[in-house]
Short mmCIF file of C-alpha atoms and ligand atoms in Angstrom, two decimals:
data_model
loop_
_atom_site.label_atom_id
_atom_site.label_comp_id
_atom_site.label_asym_id
_atom_site.label_seq_id
_atom_site.Cartn_x
_atom_site.Cartn_y
_atom_site.Cartn_z
CA MET A 1 17.99 65.82 -34.10
CA LYS A 2 18.44 67.81 -30.92
CA HIS A 3 15.70 69.08 -28.63
CA ASN A 4 17.12 72.19 -27.00
CA PHE A 5 15.79 73.21 -23.56
CA ASN A 6 18.65 75.57 -22.67
CA ALA A 7 17.84 78.34 -20.19
CA GLY A 8 19.78 81.05 -22.02
CA PRO A 9 21.12 81.60 -24.56
CA SER A 10 18.34 79.44 -25.93
CA VAL A 11 16.92 77.93 -29.05
CA LEU A 12 15.61 80.26 -31.75
CA PRO A 13 13.37 79.38 -34.68
CA LYS A 14 15.17 77.47 -37.43
CA GLU A 15 14.22 80.08 -40.02
CA VAL A 16 15.87 82.75 -37.86
CA PHE A 17 19.12 80.77 -37.78
CA GLU A 18 18.96 80.33 -41.55
CA GLU A 19 18.20 83.96 -42.38
CA ALA A 20 20.79 85.20 -39.89
CA SER A 21 23.43 82.96 -41.46
CA GLN A 22 22.54 84.24 -44.90
CA ALA A 23 22.89 87.85 -43.71
CA VAL A 24 26.39 87.11 -42.45
CA LEU A 25 27.35 85.95 -45.93
CA ASN A 26 25.43 88.35 -48.13
CA PHE A 27 23.08 90.85 -46.55
CA ARG A 28 20.05 91.70 -48.71
CA ASP A 29 21.98 91.03 -51.92
CA THR A 30 24.49 93.79 -51.28
CA GLY A 31 27.44 91.46 -51.64
CA LEU A 32 28.40 92.52 -48.13
CA SER A 33 28.00 90.85 -44.74
CA ILE A 34 25.78 92.49 -42.14
CA LEU A 35 28.93 92.41 -40.00
CA GLU A 36 30.83 94.79 -42.29
CA ILE A 37 28.34 97.59 -43.01
CA GLY A 38 28.19 100.86 -41.12
CA HIS A 39 25.48 101.12 -38.48
CA ARG A 40 24.56 104.61 -39.77
CA THR A 41 23.89 103.41 -43.30
CA PRO A 42 20.29 103.47 -44.56
CA LEU A 43 20.55 99.70 -44.76
CA PHE A 44 21.18 99.18 -41.06
CA GLN A 45 18.96 102.12 -40.10
CA SER A 46 16.09 100.22 -41.71
CA VAL A 47 16.90 97.20 -39.51
CA MET A 48 16.84 99.34 -36.38
CA ASP A 49 13.64 101.13 -37.42
CA GLU A 50 11.78 97.92 -38.16
CA THR A 51 13.00 96.25 -34.94
CA ILE A 52 11.74 99.16 -32.87
CA SER A 53 8.43 99.49 -34.70
CA LEU A 54 7.75 95.74 -34.51
CA THR A 55 8.46 95.83 -30.78
CA ASN A 56 6.03 98.73 -30.41
CA GLU A 57 3.43 96.85 -32.40
CA LEU A 58 3.77 93.51 -30.60
CA MET A 59 3.71 95.18 -27.17
CA HIS A 60 0.92 97.65 -28.11
CA LEU A 61 2.93 100.50 -26.63
CA ASP A 62 1.53 104.02 -26.41
CA SER A 63 3.44 107.12 -27.48
CA ASP A 64 4.79 107.83 -23.96
CA HIS A 65 6.87 104.65 -24.09
CA PHE A 66 10.20 104.45 -25.90
CA VAL A 67 11.85 101.28 -27.16
CA LEU A 68 15.62 101.03 -26.83
CA PHE A 69 18.12 98.33 -27.74
CA LEU A 70 21.15 98.67 -25.51
CA HIS A 71 24.30 96.77 -24.62
CA GLY A 72 25.27 95.09 -21.39
CA GLY A 73 22.47 92.63 -20.79
CA ALA A 74 19.94 92.69 -18.01
CA THR A 75 22.78 92.80 -15.53
CA THR A 76 23.65 96.33 -16.65
CA GLN A 77 20.03 97.32 -16.08
CA PHE A 78 20.35 96.19 -12.46
CA PHE A 79 22.42 99.36 -11.91
CA GLN A 80 21.36 101.59 -14.80
CA VAL A 81 17.78 101.63 -13.49
CA PRO A 82 18.57 102.95 -9.99
CA MET A 83 21.28 105.23 -11.41
CA ASN A 84 18.59 106.98 -13.50
CA LEU A 85 15.67 106.79 -11.08
CA LEU A 86 16.89 106.83 -7.49
CA ASP A 87 18.67 109.49 -5.46
CA GLU A 88 20.80 108.64 -2.47
CA ASN A 89 18.29 109.88 0.07
CA GLU A 90 15.41 108.08 -1.62
CA THR A 91 14.01 104.57 -1.26
CA ALA A 92 13.01 102.06 -3.89
CA ALA A 93 10.75 99.09 -3.17
CA TYR A 94 11.89 95.67 -4.44
CA LEU A 95 10.32 92.26 -4.40
CA ASP A 96 12.85 89.55 -3.53
CA CYS A 97 11.86 86.40 -5.40
CA GLY A 98 15.06 84.82 -6.59
CA VAL A 99 18.69 85.00 -7.57
CA TRP A 100 18.21 87.65 -10.26
CA GLY A 101 16.05 89.88 -8.07
CA THR A 102 18.64 89.63 -5.31
CA LYS A 103 21.31 90.84 -7.70
CA ALA A 104 19.12 93.76 -8.74
CA ILE A 105 18.64 94.72 -5.09
CA LYS A 106 22.37 94.63 -4.41
CA GLU A 107 23.08 96.98 -7.30
CA ALA A 108 20.27 99.38 -6.37
CA ARG A 109 21.84 99.78 -2.94
CA VAL A 110 24.87 101.34 -4.61
CA PHE A 111 22.68 104.34 -5.51
CA GLY A 112 20.07 104.69 -2.79
CA GLU A 113 17.98 102.95 -0.16
CA VAL A 114 16.11 99.74 -0.89
CA THR A 115 13.21 98.36 1.06
CA ILE A 116 12.29 94.73 0.42
CA VAL A 117 8.50 94.59 0.41
CA ALA A 118 8.33 90.80 0.49
CA SER A 119 10.61 87.84 0.03
CA SER A 120 10.24 84.12 -0.61
CA LYS A 121 13.76 83.37 0.50
CA ASP A 122 12.39 81.47 3.52
CA LYS A 123 11.39 78.62 1.19
CA ASN A 124 14.22 78.77 -1.33
CA TYR A 125 12.22 81.08 -3.55
CA SER A 126 9.76 78.32 -4.38
CA TYR A 127 6.71 80.61 -4.40
CA ILE A 128 5.64 84.18 -5.12
CA PRO A 129 4.74 86.21 -2.00
CA LYS A 130 1.19 87.54 -1.94
CA GLY A 131 -0.78 90.05 0.11
CA TYR A 132 2.18 92.33 0.78
CA ARG A 133 1.93 96.11 0.97
CA ILE A 134 4.08 98.40 -1.09
CA ALA A 135 5.15 101.58 0.75
CA ALA A 136 3.47 104.51 -1.00
CA ASP A 137 6.45 106.84 -0.61
CA ALA A 138 8.97 104.68 -2.45
CA LYS A 139 10.40 106.01 -5.72
CA PHE A 140 9.51 102.93 -7.78
CA PHE A 141 8.60 99.28 -7.38
CA HIS A 142 10.80 96.62 -8.99
CA TYR A 143 10.10 92.95 -9.55
CA THR A 144 11.19 90.04 -11.73
CA SER A 145 8.25 88.76 -13.76
CA ASN A 146 9.73 85.30 -14.27
CA ASN A 147 12.32 83.77 -11.99
CA THR A 148 14.41 81.86 -14.49
CA ILE A 149 16.46 79.88 -12.01
CA GLU A 150 13.80 78.94 -9.47
CA GLY A 151 10.93 78.43 -11.94
CA THR A 152 8.27 80.79 -10.58
CA GLU A 153 6.35 83.37 -12.59
CA MET A 154 4.18 86.33 -11.58
CA PHE A 155 1.06 86.30 -13.69
CA GLU A 156 -0.55 89.34 -12.04
CA ILE A 157 0.89 92.80 -12.35
CA PRO A 158 1.11 94.17 -8.78
CA ILE A 159 -1.35 96.94 -7.96
CA THR A 160 0.49 100.10 -6.96
CA ASN A 161 0.54 103.78 -7.80
CA LEU A 162 4.32 103.76 -7.90
CA PRO A 163 6.17 103.62 -11.20
CA LEU A 164 6.47 99.91 -12.01
CA VAL A 165 9.82 98.51 -13.11
CA ALA A 166 10.21 94.90 -14.21
CA ASP A 167 12.98 92.57 -15.25
CA MET A 168 11.22 90.53 -17.96
CA SER A 169 14.34 88.85 -19.31
CA SER A 170 12.89 85.36 -19.32
CA ASP A 171 9.21 85.87 -20.15
CA ILE A 172 9.17 88.94 -22.37
CA LEU A 173 6.62 88.56 -25.19
CA SER A 174 5.67 85.07 -24.02
CA ARG A 175 2.24 86.12 -22.79
CA GLU A 176 -0.15 89.03 -23.00
CA MET A 177 0.38 91.81 -20.53
CA ASP A 178 -0.56 95.45 -20.37
CA PHE A 179 2.97 96.68 -21.00
CA ASN A 180 1.81 100.30 -20.84
CA ARG A 181 1.33 99.96 -17.10
CA PHE A 182 5.10 99.83 -16.67
CA ALA A 183 7.39 102.81 -16.28
CA LEU A 184 10.37 100.70 -17.29
CA ILE A 185 10.81 97.18 -18.62
CA TYR A 186 14.09 95.50 -19.42
CA ALA A 187 15.00 92.14 -20.89
CA GLY A 188 18.17 90.54 -22.17
CA ALA A 189 17.35 89.26 -25.65
CA GLN A 190 18.88 85.80 -25.44
CA LYS A 191 15.93 83.94 -23.91
CA ASN A 192 12.81 84.86 -25.83
CA ILE A 193 13.55 87.46 -28.45
CA GLY A 194 16.94 87.02 -30.02
CA ALA A 195 20.66 86.66 -29.52
CA ALA A 196 22.85 87.65 -26.59
CA GLY A 197 24.33 91.14 -26.80
CA ALA A 198 21.13 93.12 -27.24
CA ASN A 199 19.01 94.22 -24.36
CA LEU A 200 15.48 95.53 -24.78
CA VAL A 201 14.53 98.51 -22.62
CA VAL A 202 11.08 100.11 -22.73
CA VAL A 203 10.89 103.33 -20.79
CA ARG A 204 8.25 105.95 -20.13
CA ARG A 205 9.84 109.33 -20.78
CA ASP A 206 8.33 111.21 -17.82
CA ILE A 207 10.19 109.22 -15.15
CA LEU A 208 13.57 110.36 -16.47
CA GLY A 209 15.65 113.37 -15.57
CA LYS A 210 14.58 113.53 -11.93
CA VAL A 211 17.75 112.49 -10.11
CA ASN A 212 20.40 114.91 -8.91
CA ARG A 213 23.47 112.92 -9.87
CA ARG A 214 25.23 113.44 -13.17
CA LEU A 215 25.10 110.52 -15.56
CA PRO A 216 27.69 109.27 -18.04
CA GLY A 217 26.15 109.51 -21.52
CA MET A 218 26.04 105.77 -22.07
CA MET A 219 24.13 105.36 -18.80
CA ASP A 220 21.56 108.06 -19.53
CA TYR A 221 18.34 106.68 -21.06
CA ARG A 222 17.46 110.15 -22.36
CA GLN A 223 20.55 110.25 -24.52
CA HIS A 224 19.74 106.82 -25.93
CA ILE A 225 16.20 108.00 -26.74
CA GLU A 226 17.55 111.09 -28.51
CA ALA A 227 20.03 108.98 -30.45
CA GLY A 228 17.52 106.28 -31.41
CA SER A 229 19.60 103.57 -29.70
CA MET A 230 22.63 104.64 -31.74
CA LEU A 231 24.58 106.66 -29.22
CA ASN A 232 27.50 104.44 -30.18
CA THR A 233 27.82 101.35 -32.38
CA PRO A 234 24.87 99.17 -31.40
CA PRO A 235 25.15 95.37 -31.24
CA VAL A 236 24.20 95.18 -34.92
CA PHE A 237 24.05 91.44 -35.39
CA SER A 238 22.14 90.78 -32.16
CA ILE A 239 19.63 93.42 -33.14
CA TYR A 240 19.21 91.84 -36.56
CA VAL A 241 18.55 88.47 -34.92
CA CYS A 242 15.94 90.20 -32.73
CA LEU A 243 14.29 91.58 -35.84
CA LEU A 244 14.10 88.13 -37.42
CA THR A 245 12.73 86.64 -34.20
CA LEU A 246 10.10 89.37 -33.84
CA ARG A 247 8.99 88.85 -37.44
CA TRP A 248 8.65 85.15 -36.70
CA LEU A 249 6.68 85.94 -33.56
CA LYS A 250 4.29 88.10 -35.52
CA LYS A 251 3.67 85.20 -37.89
CA GLN A 252 2.78 82.98 -34.93
CA GLY A 253 -0.16 85.28 -34.21
CA GLY A 254 1.87 87.74 -32.14
CA VAL A 255 1.83 87.56 -28.37
CA PRO A 256 -1.70 86.06 -28.08
CA GLY A 257 -0.74 83.33 -30.54
CA ILE A 258 2.48 82.41 -28.79
CA GLU A 259 0.81 82.57 -25.36
CA LYS A 260 -1.65 79.90 -26.40
CA LEU A 261 1.16 77.65 -27.51
CA ASN A 262 3.25 78.38 -24.41
CA LYS A 263 0.32 77.47 -22.17
CA ALA A 264 -0.22 74.19 -23.98
CA LYS A 265 3.50 73.33 -23.77
CA ALA A 266 3.74 74.05 -20.03
CA ASP A 267 0.43 72.25 -19.31
CA LEU A 268 1.63 69.13 -21.05
CA LEU A 269 4.99 69.04 -19.28
CA TYR A 270 3.64 69.75 -15.78
CA LYS A 271 0.89 67.18 -16.31
CA THR A 272 3.52 64.63 -17.27
CA LEU A 273 5.67 65.42 -14.23
CA ASP A 274 2.70 65.38 -11.85
CA SER A 275 1.56 61.99 -13.01
CA ARG A 276 4.98 60.35 -13.13
CA GLU A 277 6.05 59.00 -9.78
CA GLY A 278 9.57 59.99 -8.75
CA PHE A 279 9.50 63.37 -10.52
CA GLU A 280 8.87 66.30 -8.18
CA PRO A 281 8.18 69.84 -9.42
CA THR A 282 9.69 72.15 -6.82
CA VAL A 283 7.51 75.26 -6.85
CA ALA A 284 4.04 76.20 -5.59
CA ARG A 285 1.46 75.05 -8.12
CA GLU A 286 -0.16 78.45 -8.70
CA ASP A 287 3.22 80.11 -9.28
CA ARG A 288 4.62 77.60 -11.75
CA SER A 289 6.51 79.26 -14.55
CA ARG A 290 5.53 78.51 -18.12
CA MET A 291 9.05 79.34 -19.22
CA ASN A 292 11.25 77.34 -16.83
CA VAL A 293 9.99 74.05 -15.45
CA VAL A 294 12.05 73.12 -12.39
CA PHE A 295 11.90 69.70 -10.74
CA ARG A 296 13.85 67.12 -8.81
CA ILE A 297 14.25 63.37 -9.10
CA PRO A 298 15.13 62.35 -5.53
CA GLU A 299 15.85 58.71 -6.30
CA ALA A 300 19.40 58.38 -7.67
CA ARG A 301 18.67 55.42 -9.96
CA LEU A 302 15.75 57.12 -11.66
CA GLU A 303 17.73 60.33 -11.93
CA LYS A 304 20.52 58.52 -13.74
CA LYS A 305 18.05 56.81 -16.06
CA PHE A 306 16.58 60.20 -16.94
CA ILE A 307 19.97 61.78 -17.60
CA ASP A 308 21.06 58.86 -19.77
CA ALA A 309 17.82 58.86 -21.75
CA CYS A 310 18.12 62.61 -22.37
CA GLU A 311 21.62 62.15 -23.65
CA GLU A 312 20.63 59.26 -25.87
CA GLN A 313 17.65 61.07 -27.38
CA GLY A 314 19.34 64.43 -27.95
CA MET A 315 17.59 66.36 -25.17
CA VAL A 316 19.89 69.28 -24.40
CA GLY A 317 19.98 71.71 -21.47
CA VAL A 318 17.85 69.93 -18.84
CA LYS A 319 20.22 70.37 -15.92
CA GLY A 320 19.14 72.78 -13.18
CA HIS A 321 21.05 75.98 -12.46
CA ARG A 322 24.22 75.35 -10.50
CA SER A 323 22.79 77.26 -7.52
CA VAL A 324 19.68 75.07 -7.09
CA GLY A 325 20.58 71.69 -8.62
CA GLY A 326 17.94 69.29 -9.91
CA PHE A 327 16.54 69.84 -13.38
CA ARG A 328 15.16 72.70 -15.42
CA ILE A 329 13.45 72.45 -18.75
CA SER A 330 13.06 75.83 -20.40
CA LEU A 331 10.10 76.30 -22.73
CA TYR A 332 10.72 79.70 -24.30
CA ASN A 333 8.78 80.90 -27.33
CA ALA A 334 10.90 79.08 -29.89
CA VAL A 335 10.75 75.66 -28.19
CA ALA A 336 8.48 73.60 -30.43
CA MET A 337 5.52 71.60 -29.13
CA GLU A 338 7.18 68.65 -30.82
CA SER A 339 10.13 68.94 -28.41
CA VAL A 340 7.83 69.10 -25.39
CA LYS A 341 5.97 66.02 -26.63
CA ALA A 342 9.28 64.24 -27.10
CA ILE A 343 10.53 64.88 -23.57
CA SER A 344 7.12 64.07 -22.10
CA SER A 345 7.17 60.68 -23.83
CA LEU A 346 10.71 60.15 -22.59
CA ILE A 347 9.55 60.76 -19.02
CA ASN A 348 6.47 58.58 -19.37
CA ASP A 349 8.48 55.73 -20.88
CA LEU A 350 11.30 55.67 -18.29
C1 PLP B 1 19.23 85.74 -17.68
C2 PLP B 1 18.65 86.73 -16.75
C3 PLP B 1 19.36 87.87 -16.34
C4 PLP B 1 20.79 88.14 -16.76
O1 PLP B 1 20.87 88.52 -18.06
P1 PLP B 1 22.25 88.98 -18.72
O2 PLP B 1 21.82 89.35 -20.10
O3 PLP B 1 23.17 87.80 -18.67
O4 PLP B 1 22.77 90.12 -17.96
C5 PLP B 1 18.72 88.77 -15.52
N1 PLP B 1 17.46 88.58 -15.11
C6 PLP B 1 16.75 87.49 -15.48
C7 PLP B 1 15.34 87.33 -15.00
C8 PLP B 1 17.32 86.53 -16.30
O5 PLP B 1 16.61 85.46 -16.67
#
């Protein structure tokens, strides 16, 4: 048996893998694969409708917010967001807390001005800046709610009157949040809510249509809203896997239910690391991510023992991101408590 701690794409619930496989062979007893039916058939339309309505339900969204499932991953949102919201003579405020945020900033600068309100680059992004001021005249404020690579997470929603935009790729639906406070949320599906290829975007309608530039249809959120996320062929299979994952999430007690479990998982692992000599979590204690647990093992012999034991016991995906080194254990929604207990015992027994 494998224990999968991959950072993304990541483990999904076993029942999701099973149902998804079944749908590839024979979708809802039609004698056809989900991969060979038209996306505008009532059959697929019902998949899209349920995926969107479940997302609305789990996030408790109000009627001003629209749920979209788009292509291109979070990386496309790095530029689609400023393309839709920021004119060339305008400024957007960004928080710089890690590799993904830095990429978002770079792309925003293609379309307008960016002011960085705070950065934790001075300490290798090992903490979340606090006490900064957000310029009141910026067009919107953007931050990354969980820094997947560095292992920090922002548990408080920043206080600002500006439209809030967040990259929630790696902690979407892992904890309760007032999602209605955001003007725009985006998240690649492959970490917490499904398979790579689909990208969740939640957007408040009133922030759209205010830039002067012309937009290609596929880049225009308004056209996607009008078309119900079917402006062109959507990533049908990825969306179906999202639907199965969201149904599973609902059965776990929805977001409050999974948050409780996620807290317990992260508490156990950090407690294990803190008490085991030679293992060093790298980020500020109060900013520790519940999704990505990042640590180092400075002593080479112990490090090798850990790597060997992981290999022997089927622990997959514990290596840190190539840009930071060390180790990273990801604890997304579908990682079972059983797996966290297993790797904690492994660490204790080394
Ligand atoms: C994984 C990740 C991305 C990149 O997602 P893609 O779907 O590969 O474009 C962006 N932001 C965050 C926070 C991530 O964790």
